[in-house]
Tab-separated table of C-alpha atoms in Angstrom:
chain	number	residue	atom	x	y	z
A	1	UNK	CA	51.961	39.306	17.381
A	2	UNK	CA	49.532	36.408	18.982
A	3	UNK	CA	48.211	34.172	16.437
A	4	UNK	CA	44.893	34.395	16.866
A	5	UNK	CA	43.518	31.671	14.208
A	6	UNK	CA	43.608	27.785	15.263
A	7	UNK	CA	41.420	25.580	17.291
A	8	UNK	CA	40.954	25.234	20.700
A	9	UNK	CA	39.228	23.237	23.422
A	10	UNK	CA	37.069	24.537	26.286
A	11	UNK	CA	39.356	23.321	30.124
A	12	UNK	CA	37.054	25.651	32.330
A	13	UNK	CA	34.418	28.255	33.427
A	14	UNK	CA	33.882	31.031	35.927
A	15	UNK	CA	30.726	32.402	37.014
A	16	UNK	CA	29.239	31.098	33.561
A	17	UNK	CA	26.034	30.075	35.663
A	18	UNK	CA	25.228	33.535	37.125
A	19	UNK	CA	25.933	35.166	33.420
A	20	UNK	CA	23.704	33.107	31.843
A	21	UNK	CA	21.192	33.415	34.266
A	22	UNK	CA	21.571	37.328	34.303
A	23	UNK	CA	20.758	37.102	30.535
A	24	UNK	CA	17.284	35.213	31.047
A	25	UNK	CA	18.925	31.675	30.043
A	26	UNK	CA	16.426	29.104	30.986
A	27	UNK	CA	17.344	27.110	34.030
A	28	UNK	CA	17.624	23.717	31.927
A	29	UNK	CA	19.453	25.144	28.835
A	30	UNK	CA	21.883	27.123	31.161
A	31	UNK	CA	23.047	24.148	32.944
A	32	UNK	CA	23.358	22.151	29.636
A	33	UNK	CA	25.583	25.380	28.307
A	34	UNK	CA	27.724	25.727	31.945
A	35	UNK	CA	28.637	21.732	31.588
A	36	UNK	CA	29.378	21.417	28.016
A	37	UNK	CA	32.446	21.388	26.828
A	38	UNK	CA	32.975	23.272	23.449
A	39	UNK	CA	35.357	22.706	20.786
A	40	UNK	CA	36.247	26.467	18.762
A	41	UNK	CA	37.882	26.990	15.787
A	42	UNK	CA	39.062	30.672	14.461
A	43	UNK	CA	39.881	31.296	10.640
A	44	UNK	CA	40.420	34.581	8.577
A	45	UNK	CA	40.393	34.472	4.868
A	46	UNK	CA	41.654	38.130	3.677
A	47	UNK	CA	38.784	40.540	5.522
A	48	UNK	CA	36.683	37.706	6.483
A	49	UNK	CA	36.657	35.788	9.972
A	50	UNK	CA	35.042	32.689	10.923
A	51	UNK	CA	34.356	31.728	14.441
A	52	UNK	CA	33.075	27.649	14.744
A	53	UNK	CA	31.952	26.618	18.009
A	54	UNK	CA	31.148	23.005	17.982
A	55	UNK	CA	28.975	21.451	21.336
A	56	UNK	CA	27.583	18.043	21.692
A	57	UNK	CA	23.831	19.566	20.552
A	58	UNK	CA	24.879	22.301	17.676
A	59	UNK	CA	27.439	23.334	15.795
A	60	UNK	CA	27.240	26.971	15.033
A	61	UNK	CA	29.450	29.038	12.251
A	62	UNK	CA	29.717	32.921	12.536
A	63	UNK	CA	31.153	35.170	10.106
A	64	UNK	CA	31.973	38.902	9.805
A	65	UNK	CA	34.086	41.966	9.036
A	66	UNK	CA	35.659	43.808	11.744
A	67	UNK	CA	33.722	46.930	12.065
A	68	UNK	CA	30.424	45.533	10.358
A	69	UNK	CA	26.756	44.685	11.636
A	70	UNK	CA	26.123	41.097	11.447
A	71	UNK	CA	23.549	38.814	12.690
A	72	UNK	CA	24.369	36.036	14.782
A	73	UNK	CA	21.988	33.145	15.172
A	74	UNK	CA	21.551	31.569	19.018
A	75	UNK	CA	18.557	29.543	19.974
A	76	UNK	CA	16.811	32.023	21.710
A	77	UNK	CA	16.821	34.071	18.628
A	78	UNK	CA	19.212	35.983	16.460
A	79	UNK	CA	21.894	38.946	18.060
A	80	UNK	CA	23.018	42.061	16.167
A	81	UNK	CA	26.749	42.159	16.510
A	82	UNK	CA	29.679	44.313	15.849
A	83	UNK	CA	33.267	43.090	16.190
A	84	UNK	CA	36.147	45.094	16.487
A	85	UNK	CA	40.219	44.579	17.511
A	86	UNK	CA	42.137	45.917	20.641
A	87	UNK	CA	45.537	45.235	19.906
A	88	UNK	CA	46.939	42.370	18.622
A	89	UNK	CA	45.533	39.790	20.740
A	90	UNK	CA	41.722	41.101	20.961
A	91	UNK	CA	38.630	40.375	19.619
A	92	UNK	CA	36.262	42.602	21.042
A	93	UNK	CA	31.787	41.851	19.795
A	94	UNK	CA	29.090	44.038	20.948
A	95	UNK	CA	25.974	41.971	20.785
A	96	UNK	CA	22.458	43.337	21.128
A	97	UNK	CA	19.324	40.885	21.551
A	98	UNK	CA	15.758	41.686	20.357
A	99	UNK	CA	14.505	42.302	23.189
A	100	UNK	CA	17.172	44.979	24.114
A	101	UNK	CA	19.824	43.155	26.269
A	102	UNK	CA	23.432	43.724	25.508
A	103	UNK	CA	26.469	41.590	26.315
A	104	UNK	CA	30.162	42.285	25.340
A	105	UNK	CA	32.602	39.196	24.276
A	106	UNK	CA	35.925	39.813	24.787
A	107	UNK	CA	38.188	37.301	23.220
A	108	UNK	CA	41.913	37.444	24.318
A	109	UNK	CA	44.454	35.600	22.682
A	110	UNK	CA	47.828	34.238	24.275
A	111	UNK	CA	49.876	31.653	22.627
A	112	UNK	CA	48.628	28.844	24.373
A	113	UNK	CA	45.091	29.830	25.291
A	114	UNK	CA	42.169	31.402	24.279
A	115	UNK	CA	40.347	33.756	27.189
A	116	UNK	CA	36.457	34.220	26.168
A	117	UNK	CA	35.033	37.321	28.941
A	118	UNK	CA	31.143	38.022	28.622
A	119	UNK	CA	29.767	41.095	30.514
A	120	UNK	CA	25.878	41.662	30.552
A	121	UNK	CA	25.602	45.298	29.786
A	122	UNK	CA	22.722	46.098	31.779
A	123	UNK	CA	23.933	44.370	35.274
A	124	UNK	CA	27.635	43.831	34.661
A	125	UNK	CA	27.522	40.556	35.648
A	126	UNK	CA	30.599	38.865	34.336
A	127	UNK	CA	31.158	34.745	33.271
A	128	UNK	CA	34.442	33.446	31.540
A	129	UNK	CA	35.160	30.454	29.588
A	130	UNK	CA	39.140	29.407	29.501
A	131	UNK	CA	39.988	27.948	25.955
A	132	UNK	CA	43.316	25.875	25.254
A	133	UNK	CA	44.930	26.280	22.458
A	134	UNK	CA	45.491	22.455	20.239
């Protein structure tokens, strides 16, 4: 089994620009996002998990159940998520924004790295971020 829980450092992103800009991302806070350079760290405390993603303008702390509605907060307003596991080595959320857009975050876990996939449900566009493990 992949240990999922540690911290990790963002090396690189693919097609990040054209995801966020398929998901309405402002052209200004999309290029801030695409060159940042987050810092992630992944806990679990029995059924609880906590994903926090540190940047140089926010830090933001999520925390659910697998298999439960939660809100996430993002600054163009708050998500309604589900996350689930595939595996041993997947975290799978289902996010759905108030204005009806949907994206899917697939998390997959190797021992060294951290793979983050987002897929805009209504045009499929894809962007990935590429997480090392420290």
């Amino acid at each position: 089994m992949v240990q999922i829980e540690g911290k990790y450092v963002c090396e690189k992103n693919e097609n990040l620009n054209e995801f966020f800009s398929s998901i309405g991302v402002p052209f200004v806070p999309r290029k801030i996002m695409c060159n940042s350079s987050p810092s992630m760290e992944i806990k679990k405390e029995g059924e609880k998990w906590t994903i926090t993603t540190i940047t140089l303008f926010r830090t933001a702390v999520t925390e659910f159940k697998l298999g439960e509605e939660y809100e996430e907060d993002m600054p163009g307003g708050k998500l309604r998520c589900v996350t689930t596991m595939e595996g041993d080595n997947k975290l799978v959320t289902n996010t759905k924004a108030q204005n009806g857009t949907t994206v899917t975050r697939t998390y997959e876990f190797t021992d060294d790295q951290c793979l983050i996939t987002y897929q805009h449900g209504e045009t499929g566009t894809i962007g990935k971020r590429y997480f090392k493990r420290t």
